[in-house]
mmCIF file of C-alpha atoms and ligand atoms in Angstrom:
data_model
loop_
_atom_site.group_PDB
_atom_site.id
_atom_site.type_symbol
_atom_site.label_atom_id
_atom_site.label_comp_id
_atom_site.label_asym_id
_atom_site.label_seq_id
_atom_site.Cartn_x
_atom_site.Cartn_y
_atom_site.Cartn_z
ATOM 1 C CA UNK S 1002 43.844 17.277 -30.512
ATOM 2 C CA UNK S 1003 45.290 15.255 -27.473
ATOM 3 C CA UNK S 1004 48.192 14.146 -28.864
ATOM 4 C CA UNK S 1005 50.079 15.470 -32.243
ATOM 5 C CA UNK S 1006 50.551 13.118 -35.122
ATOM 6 C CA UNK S 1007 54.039 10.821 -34.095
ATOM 7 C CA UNK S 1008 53.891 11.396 -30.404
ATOM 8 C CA UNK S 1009 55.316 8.856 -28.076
ATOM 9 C CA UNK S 1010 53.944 8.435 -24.804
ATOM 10 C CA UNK S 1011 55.683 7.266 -21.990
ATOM 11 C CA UNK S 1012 53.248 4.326 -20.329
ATOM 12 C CA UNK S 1013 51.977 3.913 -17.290
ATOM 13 C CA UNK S 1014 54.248 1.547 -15.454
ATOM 14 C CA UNK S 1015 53.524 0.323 -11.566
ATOM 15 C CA UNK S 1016 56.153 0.249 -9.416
ATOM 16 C CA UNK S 1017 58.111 2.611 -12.257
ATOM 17 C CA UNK S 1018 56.592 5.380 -13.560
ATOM 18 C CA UNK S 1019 57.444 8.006 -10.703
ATOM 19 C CA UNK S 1020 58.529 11.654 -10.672
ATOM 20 C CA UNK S 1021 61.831 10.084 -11.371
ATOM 21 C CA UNK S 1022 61.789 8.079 -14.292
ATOM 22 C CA UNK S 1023 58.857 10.880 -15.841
ATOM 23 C CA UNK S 1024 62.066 13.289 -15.527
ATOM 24 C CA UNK S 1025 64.235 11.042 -16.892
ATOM 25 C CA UNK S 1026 61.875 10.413 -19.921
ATOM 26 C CA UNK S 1027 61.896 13.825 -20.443
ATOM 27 C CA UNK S 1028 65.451 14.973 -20.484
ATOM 28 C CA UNK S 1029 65.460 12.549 -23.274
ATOM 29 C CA UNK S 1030 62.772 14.242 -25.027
ATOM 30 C CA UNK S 1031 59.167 12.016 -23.619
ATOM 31 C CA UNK S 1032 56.391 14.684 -24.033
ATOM 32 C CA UNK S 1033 53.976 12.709 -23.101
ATOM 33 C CA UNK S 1034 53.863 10.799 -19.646
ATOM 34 C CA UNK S 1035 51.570 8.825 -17.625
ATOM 35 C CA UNK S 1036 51.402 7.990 -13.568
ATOM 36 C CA UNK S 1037 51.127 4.633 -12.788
ATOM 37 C CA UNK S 1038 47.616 2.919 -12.456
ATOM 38 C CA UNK S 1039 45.390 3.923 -9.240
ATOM 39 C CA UNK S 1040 42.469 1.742 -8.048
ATOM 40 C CA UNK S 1041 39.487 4.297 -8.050
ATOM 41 C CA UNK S 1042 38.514 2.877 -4.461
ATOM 42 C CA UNK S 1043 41.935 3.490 -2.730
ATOM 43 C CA UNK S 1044 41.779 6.624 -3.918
ATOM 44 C CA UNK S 1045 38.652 7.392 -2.747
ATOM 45 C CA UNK S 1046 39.004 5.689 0.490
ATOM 46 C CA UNK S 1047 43.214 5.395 0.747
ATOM 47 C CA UNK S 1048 45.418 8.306 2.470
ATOM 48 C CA UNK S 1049 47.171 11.342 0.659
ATOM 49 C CA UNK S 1050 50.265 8.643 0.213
ATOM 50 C CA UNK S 1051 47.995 6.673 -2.450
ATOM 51 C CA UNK S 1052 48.058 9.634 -4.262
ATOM 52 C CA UNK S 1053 51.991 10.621 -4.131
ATOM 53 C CA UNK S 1054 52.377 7.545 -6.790
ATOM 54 C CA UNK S 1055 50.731 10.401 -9.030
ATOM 55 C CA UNK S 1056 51.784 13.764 -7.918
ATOM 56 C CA UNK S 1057 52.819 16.146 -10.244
ATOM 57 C CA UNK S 1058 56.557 17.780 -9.915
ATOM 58 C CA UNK S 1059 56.154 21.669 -10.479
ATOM 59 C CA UNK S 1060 58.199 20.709 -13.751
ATOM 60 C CA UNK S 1061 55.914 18.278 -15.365
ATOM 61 C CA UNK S 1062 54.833 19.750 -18.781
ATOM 62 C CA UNK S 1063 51.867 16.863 -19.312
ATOM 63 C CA UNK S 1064 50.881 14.324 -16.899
ATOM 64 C CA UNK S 1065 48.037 11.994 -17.124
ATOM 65 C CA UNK S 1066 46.727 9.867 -14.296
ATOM 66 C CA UNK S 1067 45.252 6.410 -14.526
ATOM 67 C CA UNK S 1068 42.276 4.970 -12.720
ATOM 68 C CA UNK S 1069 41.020 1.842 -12.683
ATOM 69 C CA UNK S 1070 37.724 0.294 -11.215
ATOM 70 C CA UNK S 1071 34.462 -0.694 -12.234
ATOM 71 C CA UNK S 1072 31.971 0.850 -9.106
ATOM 72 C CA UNK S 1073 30.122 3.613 -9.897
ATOM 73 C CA UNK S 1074 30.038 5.219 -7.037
ATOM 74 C CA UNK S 1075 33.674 4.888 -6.278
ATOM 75 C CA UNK S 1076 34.720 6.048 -10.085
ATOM 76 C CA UNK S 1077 32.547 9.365 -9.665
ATOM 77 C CA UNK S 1078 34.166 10.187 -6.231
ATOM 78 C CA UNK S 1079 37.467 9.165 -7.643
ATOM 79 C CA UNK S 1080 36.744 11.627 -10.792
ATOM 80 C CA UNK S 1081 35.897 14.488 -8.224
ATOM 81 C CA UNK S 1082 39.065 13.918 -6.592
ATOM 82 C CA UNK S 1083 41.058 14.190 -10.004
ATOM 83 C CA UNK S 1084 38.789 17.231 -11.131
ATOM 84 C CA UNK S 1085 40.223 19.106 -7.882
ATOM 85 C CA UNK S 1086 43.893 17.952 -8.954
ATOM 86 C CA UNK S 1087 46.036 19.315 -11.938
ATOM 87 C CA UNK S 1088 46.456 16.501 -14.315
ATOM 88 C CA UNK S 1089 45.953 16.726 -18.286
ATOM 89 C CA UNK S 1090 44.205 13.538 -19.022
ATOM 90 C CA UNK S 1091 42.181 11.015 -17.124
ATOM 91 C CA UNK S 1092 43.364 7.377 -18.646
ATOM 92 C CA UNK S 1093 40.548 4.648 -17.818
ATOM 93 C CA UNK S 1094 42.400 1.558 -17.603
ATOM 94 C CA UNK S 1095 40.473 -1.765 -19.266
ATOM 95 C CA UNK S 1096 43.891 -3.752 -20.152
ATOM 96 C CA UNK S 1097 45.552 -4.451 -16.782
ATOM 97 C CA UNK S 1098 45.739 -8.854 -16.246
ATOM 98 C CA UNK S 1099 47.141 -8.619 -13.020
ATOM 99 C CA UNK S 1100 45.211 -11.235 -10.847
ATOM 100 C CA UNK S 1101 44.438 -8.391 -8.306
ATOM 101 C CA UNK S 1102 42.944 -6.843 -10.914
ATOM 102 C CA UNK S 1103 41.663 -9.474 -12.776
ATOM 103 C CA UNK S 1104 40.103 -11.165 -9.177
ATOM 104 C CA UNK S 1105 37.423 -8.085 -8.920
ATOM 105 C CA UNK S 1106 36.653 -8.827 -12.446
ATOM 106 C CA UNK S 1107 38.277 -4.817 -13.556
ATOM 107 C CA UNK S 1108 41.627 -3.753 -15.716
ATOM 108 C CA UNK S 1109 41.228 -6.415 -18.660
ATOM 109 C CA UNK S 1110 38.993 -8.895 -17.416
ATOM 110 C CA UNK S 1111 36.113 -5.887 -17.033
ATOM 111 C CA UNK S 1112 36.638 -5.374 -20.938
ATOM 112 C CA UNK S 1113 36.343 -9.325 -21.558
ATOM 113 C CA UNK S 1114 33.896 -10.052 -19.703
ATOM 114 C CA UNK S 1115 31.454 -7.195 -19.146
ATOM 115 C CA UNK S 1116 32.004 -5.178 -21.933
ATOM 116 C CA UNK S 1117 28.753 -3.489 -21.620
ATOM 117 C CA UNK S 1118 29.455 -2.385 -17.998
ATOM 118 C CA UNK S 1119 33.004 -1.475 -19.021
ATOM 119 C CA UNK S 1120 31.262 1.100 -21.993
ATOM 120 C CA UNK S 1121 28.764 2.581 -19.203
ATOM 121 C CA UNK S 1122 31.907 3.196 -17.187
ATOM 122 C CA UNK S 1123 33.746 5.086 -19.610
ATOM 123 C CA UNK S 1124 30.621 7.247 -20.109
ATOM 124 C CA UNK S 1125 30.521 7.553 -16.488
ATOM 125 C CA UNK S 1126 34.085 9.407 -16.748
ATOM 126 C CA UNK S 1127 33.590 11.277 -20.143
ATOM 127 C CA UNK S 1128 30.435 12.768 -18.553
ATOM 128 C CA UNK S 1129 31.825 13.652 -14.689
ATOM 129 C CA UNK S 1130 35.337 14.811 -16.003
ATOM 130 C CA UNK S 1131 36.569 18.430 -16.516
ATOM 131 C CA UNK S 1132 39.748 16.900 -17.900
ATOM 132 C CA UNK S 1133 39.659 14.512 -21.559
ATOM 133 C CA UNK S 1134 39.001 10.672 -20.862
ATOM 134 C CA UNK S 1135 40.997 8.292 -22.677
ATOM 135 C CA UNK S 1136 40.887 4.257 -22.409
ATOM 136 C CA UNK S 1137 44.009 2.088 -22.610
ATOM 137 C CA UNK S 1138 43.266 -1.746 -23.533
ATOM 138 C CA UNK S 1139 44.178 -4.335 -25.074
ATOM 139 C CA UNK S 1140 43.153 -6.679 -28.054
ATOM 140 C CA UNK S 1141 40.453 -8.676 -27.086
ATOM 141 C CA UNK S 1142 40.906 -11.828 -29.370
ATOM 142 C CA UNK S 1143 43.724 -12.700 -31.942
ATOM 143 C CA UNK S 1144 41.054 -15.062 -33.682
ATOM 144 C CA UNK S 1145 38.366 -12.771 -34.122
ATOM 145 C CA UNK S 1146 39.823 -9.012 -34.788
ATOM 146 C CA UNK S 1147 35.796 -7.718 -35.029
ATOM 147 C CA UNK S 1148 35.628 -8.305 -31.486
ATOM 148 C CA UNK S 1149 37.813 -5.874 -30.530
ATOM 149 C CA UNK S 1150 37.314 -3.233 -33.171
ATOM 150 C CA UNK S 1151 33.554 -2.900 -32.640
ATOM 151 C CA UNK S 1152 34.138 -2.844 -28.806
ATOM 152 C CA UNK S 1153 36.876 0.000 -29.741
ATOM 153 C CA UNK S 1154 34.376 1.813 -31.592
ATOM 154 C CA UNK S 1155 31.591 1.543 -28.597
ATOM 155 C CA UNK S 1156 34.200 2.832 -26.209
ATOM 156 C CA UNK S 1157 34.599 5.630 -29.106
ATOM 157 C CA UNK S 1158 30.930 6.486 -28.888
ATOM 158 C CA UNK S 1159 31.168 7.407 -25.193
ATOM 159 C CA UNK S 1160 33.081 10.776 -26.028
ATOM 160 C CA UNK S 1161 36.486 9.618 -25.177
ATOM 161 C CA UNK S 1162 39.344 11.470 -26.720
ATOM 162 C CA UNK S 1163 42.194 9.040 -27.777
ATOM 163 C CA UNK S 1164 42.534 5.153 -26.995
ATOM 164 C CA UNK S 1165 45.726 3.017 -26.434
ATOM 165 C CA UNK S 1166 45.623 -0.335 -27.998
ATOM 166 C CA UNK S 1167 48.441 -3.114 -26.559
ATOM 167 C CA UNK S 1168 48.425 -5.449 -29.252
ATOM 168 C CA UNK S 1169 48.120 -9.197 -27.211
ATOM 169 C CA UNK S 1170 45.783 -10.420 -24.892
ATOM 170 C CA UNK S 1171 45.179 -10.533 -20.909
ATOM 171 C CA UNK S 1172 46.730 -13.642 -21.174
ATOM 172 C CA UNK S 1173 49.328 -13.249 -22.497
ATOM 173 C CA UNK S 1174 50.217 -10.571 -20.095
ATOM 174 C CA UNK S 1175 53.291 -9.275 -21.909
ATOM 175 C CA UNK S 1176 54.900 -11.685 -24.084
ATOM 176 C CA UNK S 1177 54.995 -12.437 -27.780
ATOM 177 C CA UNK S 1178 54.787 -10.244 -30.949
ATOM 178 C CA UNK S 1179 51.828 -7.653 -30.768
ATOM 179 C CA UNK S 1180 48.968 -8.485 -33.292
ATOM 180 C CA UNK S 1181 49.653 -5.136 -35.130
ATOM 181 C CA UNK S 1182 47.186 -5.741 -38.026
ATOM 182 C CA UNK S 1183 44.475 -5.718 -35.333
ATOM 183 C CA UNK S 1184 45.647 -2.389 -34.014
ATOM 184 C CA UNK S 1185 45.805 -1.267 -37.992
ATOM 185 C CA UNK S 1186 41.683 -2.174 -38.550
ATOM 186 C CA UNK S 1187 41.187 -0.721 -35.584
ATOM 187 C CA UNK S 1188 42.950 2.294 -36.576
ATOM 188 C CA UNK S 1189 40.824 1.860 -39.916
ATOM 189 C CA UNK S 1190 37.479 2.019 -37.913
ATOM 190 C CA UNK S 1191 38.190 4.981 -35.262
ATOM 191 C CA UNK S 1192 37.754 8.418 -35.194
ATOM 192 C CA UNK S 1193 40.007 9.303 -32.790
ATOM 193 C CA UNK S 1194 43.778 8.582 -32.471
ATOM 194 C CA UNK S 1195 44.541 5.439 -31.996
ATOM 195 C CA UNK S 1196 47.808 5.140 -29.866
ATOM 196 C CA UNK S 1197 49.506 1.532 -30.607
ATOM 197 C CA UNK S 1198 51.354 -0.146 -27.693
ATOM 198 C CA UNK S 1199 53.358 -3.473 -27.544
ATOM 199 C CA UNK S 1200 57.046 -4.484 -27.817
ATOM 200 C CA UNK S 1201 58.636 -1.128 -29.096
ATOM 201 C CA UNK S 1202 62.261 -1.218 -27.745
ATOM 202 C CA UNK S 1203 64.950 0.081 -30.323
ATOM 203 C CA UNK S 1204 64.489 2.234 -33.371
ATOM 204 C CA UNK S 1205 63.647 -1.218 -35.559
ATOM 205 C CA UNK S 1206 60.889 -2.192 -34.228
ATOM 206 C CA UNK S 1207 59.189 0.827 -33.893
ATOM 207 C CA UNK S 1208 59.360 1.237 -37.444
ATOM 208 C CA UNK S 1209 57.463 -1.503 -37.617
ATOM 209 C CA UNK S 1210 54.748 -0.627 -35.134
ATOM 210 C CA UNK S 1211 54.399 2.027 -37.220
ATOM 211 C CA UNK S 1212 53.994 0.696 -40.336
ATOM 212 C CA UNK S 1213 52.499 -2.407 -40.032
ATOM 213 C CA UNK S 1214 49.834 -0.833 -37.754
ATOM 214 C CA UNK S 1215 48.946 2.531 -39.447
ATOM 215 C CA UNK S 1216 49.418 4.361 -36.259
ATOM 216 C CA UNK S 1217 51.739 7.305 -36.165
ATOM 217 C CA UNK S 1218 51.472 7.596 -32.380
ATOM 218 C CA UNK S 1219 53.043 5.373 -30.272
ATOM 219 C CA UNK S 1220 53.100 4.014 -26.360
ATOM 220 C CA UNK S 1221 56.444 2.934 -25.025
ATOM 221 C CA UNK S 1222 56.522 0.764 -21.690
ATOM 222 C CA UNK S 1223 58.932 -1.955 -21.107
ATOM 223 C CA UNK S 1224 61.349 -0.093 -23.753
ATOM 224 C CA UNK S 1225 61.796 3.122 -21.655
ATOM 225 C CA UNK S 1226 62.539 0.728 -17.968
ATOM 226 C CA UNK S 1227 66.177 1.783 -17.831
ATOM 227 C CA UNK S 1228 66.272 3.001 -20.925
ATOM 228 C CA UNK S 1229 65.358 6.915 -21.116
ATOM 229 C CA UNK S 1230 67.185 7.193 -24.071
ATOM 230 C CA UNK S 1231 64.474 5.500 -26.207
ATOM 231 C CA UNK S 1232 62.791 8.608 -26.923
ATOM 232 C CA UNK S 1233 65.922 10.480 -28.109
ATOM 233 C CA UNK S 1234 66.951 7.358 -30.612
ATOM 234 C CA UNK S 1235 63.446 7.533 -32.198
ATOM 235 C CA UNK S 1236 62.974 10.975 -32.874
ATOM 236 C CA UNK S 1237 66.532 12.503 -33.349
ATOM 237 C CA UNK S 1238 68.257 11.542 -36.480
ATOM 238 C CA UNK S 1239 71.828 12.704 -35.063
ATOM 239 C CA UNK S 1240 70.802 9.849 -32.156
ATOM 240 C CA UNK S 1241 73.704 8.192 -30.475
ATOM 241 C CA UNK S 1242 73.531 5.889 -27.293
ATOM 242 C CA UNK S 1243 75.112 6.856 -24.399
ATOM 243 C CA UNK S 1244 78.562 6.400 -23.105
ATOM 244 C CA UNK S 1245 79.322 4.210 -20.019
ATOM 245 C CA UNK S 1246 80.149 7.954 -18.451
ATOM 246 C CA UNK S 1247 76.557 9.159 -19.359
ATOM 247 C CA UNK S 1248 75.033 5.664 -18.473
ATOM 248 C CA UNK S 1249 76.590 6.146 -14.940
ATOM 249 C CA UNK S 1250 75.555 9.809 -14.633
ATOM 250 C CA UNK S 1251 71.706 9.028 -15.607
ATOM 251 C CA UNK S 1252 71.795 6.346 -13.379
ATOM 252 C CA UNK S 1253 73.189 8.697 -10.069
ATOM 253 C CA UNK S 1254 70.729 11.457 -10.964
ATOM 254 C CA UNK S 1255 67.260 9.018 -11.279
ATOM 255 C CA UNK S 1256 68.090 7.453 -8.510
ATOM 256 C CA UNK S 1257 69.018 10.651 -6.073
ATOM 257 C CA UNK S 1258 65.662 11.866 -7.402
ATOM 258 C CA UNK S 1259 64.424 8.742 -5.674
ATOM 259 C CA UNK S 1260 66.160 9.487 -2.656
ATOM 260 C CA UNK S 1261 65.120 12.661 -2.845
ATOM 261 C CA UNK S 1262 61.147 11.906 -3.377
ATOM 262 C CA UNK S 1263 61.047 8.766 -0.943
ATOM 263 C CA UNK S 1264 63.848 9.092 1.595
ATOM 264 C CA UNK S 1265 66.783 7.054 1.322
ATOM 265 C CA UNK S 1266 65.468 3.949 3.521
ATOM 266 C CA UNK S 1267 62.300 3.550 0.871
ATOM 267 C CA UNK S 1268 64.568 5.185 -1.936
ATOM 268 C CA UNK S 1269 67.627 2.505 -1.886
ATOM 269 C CA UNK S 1270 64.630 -0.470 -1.153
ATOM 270 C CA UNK S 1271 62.370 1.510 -4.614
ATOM 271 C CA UNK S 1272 65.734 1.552 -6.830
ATOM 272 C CA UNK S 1273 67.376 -1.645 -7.028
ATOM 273 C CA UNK S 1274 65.569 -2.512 -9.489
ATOM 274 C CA UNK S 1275 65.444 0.746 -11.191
ATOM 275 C CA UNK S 1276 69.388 0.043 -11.515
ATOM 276 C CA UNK S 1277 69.226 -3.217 -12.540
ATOM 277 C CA UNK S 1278 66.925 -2.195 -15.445
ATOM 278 C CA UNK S 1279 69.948 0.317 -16.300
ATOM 279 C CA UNK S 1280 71.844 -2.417 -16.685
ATOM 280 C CA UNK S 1281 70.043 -4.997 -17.873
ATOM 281 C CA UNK S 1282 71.144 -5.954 -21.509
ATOM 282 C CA UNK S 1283 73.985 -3.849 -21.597
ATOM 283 C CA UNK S 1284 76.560 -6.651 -20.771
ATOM 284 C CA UNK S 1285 77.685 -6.138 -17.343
ATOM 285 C CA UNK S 1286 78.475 -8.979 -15.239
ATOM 286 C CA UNK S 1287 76.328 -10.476 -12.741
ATOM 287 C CA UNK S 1288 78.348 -9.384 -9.869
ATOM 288 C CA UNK S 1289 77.552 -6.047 -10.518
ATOM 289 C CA UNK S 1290 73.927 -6.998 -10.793
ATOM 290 C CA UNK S 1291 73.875 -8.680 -7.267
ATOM 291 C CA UNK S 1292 75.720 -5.325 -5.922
ATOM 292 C CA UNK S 1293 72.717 -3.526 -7.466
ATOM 293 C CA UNK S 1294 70.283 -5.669 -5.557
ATOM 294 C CA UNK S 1295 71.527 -5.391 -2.285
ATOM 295 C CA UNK S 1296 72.076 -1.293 -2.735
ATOM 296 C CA UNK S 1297 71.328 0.339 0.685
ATOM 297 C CA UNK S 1298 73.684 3.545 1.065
ATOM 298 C CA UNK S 1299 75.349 6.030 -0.940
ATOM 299 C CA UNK S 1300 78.674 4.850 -0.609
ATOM 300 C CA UNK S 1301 77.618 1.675 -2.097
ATOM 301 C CA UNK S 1302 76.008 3.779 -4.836
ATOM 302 C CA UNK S 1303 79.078 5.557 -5.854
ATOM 303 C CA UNK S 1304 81.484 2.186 -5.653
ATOM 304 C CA UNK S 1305 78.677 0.704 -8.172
ATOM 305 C CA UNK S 1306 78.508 3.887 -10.424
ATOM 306 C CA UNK S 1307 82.503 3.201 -10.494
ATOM 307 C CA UNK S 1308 82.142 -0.008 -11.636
ATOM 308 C CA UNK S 1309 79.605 1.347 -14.482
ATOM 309 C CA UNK S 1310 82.016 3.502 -15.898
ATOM 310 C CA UNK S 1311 84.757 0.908 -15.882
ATOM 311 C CA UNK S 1312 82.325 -0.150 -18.872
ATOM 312 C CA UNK S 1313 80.470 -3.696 -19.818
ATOM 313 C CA UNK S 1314 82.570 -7.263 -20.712
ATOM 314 C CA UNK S 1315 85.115 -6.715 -23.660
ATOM 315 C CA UNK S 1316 82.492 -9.174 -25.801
ATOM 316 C CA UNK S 1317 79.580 -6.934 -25.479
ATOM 317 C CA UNK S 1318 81.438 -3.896 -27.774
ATOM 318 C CA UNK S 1319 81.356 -7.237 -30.181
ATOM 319 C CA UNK S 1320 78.418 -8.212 -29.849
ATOM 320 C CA UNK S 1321 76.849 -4.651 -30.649
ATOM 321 C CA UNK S 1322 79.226 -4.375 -33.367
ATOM 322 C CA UNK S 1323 77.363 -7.468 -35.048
ATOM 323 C CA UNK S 1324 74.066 -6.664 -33.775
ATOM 324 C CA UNK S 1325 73.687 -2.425 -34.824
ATOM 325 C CA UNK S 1326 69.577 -2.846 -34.394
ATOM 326 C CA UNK S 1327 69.730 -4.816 -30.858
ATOM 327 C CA UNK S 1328 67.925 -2.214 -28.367
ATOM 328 C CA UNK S 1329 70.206 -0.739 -25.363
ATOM 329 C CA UNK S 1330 73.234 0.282 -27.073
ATOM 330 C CA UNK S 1331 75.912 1.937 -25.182
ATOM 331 C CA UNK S 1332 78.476 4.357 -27.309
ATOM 332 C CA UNK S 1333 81.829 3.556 -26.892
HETATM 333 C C1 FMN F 928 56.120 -3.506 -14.674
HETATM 334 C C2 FMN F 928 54.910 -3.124 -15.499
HETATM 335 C C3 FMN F 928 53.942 -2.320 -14.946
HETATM 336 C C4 FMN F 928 52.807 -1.934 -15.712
HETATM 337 N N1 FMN F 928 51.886 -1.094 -15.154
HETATM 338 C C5 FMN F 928 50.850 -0.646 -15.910
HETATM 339 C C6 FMN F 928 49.916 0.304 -15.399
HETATM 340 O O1 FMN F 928 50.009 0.771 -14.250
HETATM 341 N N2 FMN F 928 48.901 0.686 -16.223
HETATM 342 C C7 FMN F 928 48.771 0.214 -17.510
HETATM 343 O O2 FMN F 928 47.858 0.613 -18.228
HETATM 344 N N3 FMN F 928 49.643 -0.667 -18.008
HETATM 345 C C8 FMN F 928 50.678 -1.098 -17.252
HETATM 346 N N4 FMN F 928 51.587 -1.957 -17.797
HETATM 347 C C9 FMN F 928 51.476 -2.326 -19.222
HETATM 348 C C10 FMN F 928 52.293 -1.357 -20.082
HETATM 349 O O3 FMN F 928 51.826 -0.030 -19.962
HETATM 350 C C11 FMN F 928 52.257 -1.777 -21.570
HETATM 351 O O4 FMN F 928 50.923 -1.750 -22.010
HETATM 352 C C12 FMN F 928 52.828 -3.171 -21.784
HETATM 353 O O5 FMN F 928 54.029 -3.342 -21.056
HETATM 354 C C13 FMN F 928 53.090 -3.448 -23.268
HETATM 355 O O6 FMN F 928 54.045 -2.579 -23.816
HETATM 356 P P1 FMN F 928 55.595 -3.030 -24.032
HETATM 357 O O7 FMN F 928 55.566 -4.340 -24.777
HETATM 358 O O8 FMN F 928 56.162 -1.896 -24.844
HETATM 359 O O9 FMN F 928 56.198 -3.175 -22.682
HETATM 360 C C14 FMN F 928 52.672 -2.385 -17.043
HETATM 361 C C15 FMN F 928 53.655 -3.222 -17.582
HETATM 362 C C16 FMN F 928 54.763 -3.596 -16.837
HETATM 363 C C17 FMN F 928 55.818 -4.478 -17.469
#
C-alpha cells in the first residue's frame, strides 16, 4: 500500500513546494511530500534547471514528482526521464485551472473536456512507469456527483495506485467549502485509497474532512504555506503552536535553506513571500509585512526576525483566546 491508513500528504504547491518547505514539513512530522507540478514537455525539452524544482535532498524519506501534459510522445519521454531519477511516485496531474494550463486544454480542463484522452493518458504512465502512478483531480460537477465518480473509477481501471480528490471545481480554482460528500461516494466506489484534498487548515476542519468524506487520508496545501506546524497539530495529541521564538527560528532556517538552494539574489527574490505566509494570520502589523516584501539581505532578515519575536499586536493573544479552533495559533 502507497500510503498507510491516516496519512497526510504534503501537496504539490508551485512556486512553494521546494527542498525547503519539504524539510520544513517534515521536521514537523509530513511523511509524505510532493514536488511541485512539471509540464511533461519542458521536461523533456527544458534544461537540468526545470528539473531542480524537483530534486531530491539526500534527506528526503518520500518524494513524489508531478507531471502534467496530455502528448503522448512527450509523457513517455518525460516518464523515461523520471524512470532514470529516484522519486517514489509519479503523480499525473488532471486538476490544475491555471489558464496556462487550462489554454492547451491539460491539468483540469483535459479531465473536463477529454476525459477519454485523459484515461488513455494515465494508462500511458501506469504502463511506461517503473515507479506507482497516481492521479490528483478534482470534482468534476457539484450537480451531478456520477460524473465524477464513474470518471474516478475509469481512471481506477488504468492500474493507478491511489487518487487525490480536491473537492470543488476548475472554476472555482480554490475557493469555497469542498463538496466532501462527493469525495465520500467516491470513496464508496474505489478500490484504491482515495486521498481527500480541499480547505484543511487547523485541527477542526480536518476532522471534518475526515468524517464527512470517509477518507482517512488526507492532502494538505494552502494549510501547510507558512504553516509547517499543521502536521504536528493533527497528529500529536500533546500539540501546541509555536512560540513567537520558534515562529522566528522556523522562519530563519526555511529561508537560509533557500539561500542556500538558490543563492541569495534568487533566494531573498523566492522568499518574500514564503515570509509573508509565516506571518500571514498571525496578527502582525502591516509594516512588518511590507519589510517582508522588500527583503533583499541578511541584515534585513535578522532586523525582521527581531521584530517577530517582539511578538504579534496585544489584540491578537485576544482574539485567539476567543477563537481556540482559528488555524495559525501562536503559543504565548
Ligand atoms: C499556490 C498554489 C500552487 C499550487 N500548485 C499545485 C501544483 O503544482 N500541483 C497540483 O496538483 N496542485 C497545485 N495546487 C492545488 C493544491 O495542491 C490543492 O489541491 C488546493 O490548494 C486545494 O487544497 P487546499 O484548499 O487545502 O489549499 C496549488 C495551489 C496553490 C494555492
Amino acid at each position: 500500500m502507497l500510503y498507510p491508513e491516516d496519512a497526510i500528504l504534503l501537496a504539490p504547491l508551485a512556486g512553494f513546494t521546494d527542498q525547503a518547505m519539504r524539510r520544513a514539513c517534515a521536521r514537523h512530522g509530513c511523511q509524505y511530500s510532493f514536488a511541485e507540478m512539471i509540464d511533461a514537455g519542458s521536461l523533456v525539452y527544458g534544461n537540468e534547471k526545470t528539473f531542480r524544482l524537483a530534486e531530491r535532498a539526500s534527506d528526503e524519506k518520500f518524494l513524489g514528482i508531478q507531471l502534467v501534459g496530455s502528448e503522448p510522445d512527450l509523457l513517455k519521454k518525460a516518464v523515461e526521464i523520471v524512470n532514470s531519477k529516484n522519486y517514489d511516485v509519479l503523480d499525473f496531474n488532471l486538476g490544475c485551472p491555471a489558464p496556462k494550463v487550462e489554454k492547451k486544454c491539460e491539468g483540469a480542463a483535459f479531465a473536463l473536456h477529454k476525459p477519454d484522452d485523459a484515461v488513455r493518458m494515465t494508462e500511458l504512465l501506469v504502463k511506461h512507469s517503473r515507479i506507482p502512478v497516481t492521479v490528483k483531480t478534482r470534482i468534476l460537477s457539484r450537480e451531478n456527483p456520477e460524473q465524477t465518480v464513474s470518471f474516478l473509477k475509469r481512471l481506477e481501471s488504468t492500474g493507478i495506485a491511489a487518487l487525490t480528490l480536491h473537492g470543488r471545481i476548475a472554476k472555482e480554482f480554490y475557493s469555497g467549502e469542498p463538496a466532501r460528500e462527493i469525495i465520500s461516494a467516491a470513496r464508496e466506489a474505489l478500490n484504491i485509497p482515495l486521498i481527500a484534498n480541499g480547505g484543511v487548515m487547523s485541527k477542526a476542519n480536518y476532522e471534518v474532512m475526515r468524517r464527512e468524506s470517509g477518507c482517512s487520508r488526507v492532502m494538505l496545501a494552502r494549510g501547510a504555506m507558512g504553516n509547517p506546524w499543521l502536521f504536528a497539530e493533527l497528529t500529536d495529541p500533546d500539540f501546541r503552536p509555536p512560540t513567537v521564538e520558534e515562529l522566528a527560528e522556523e522562519i530563519r532556517l526555511h529561508v537560509e535553506d533557500m539561500l542556500d538552494w538558490y543563492g541569495e539574489e534568487v533566494g531573498f527574490r523566492a522568499c518574500r513571500k514564503v515570509v509573508l505566509e509565516y506571518l500571514r494570520g498571525r496578527g502582525y502589523p502591516g509594516s512588518l509585512r511590507a519589510t517582508a516584501s522588500f527583503l533583499s539581505t541578511r541584515a534585513g532578515l535578522a532586523e525582521l526576525l527581531n521584530e517577530v519575536r517582539r511578538g504579534p499586536a496585544e489584540g491578537f493573544w485576544t482574539f485567539l483566546k476567543n477563537n481556540p479552533e482559528s488555524p495559525r495559533q501562536l503559543s504565548q
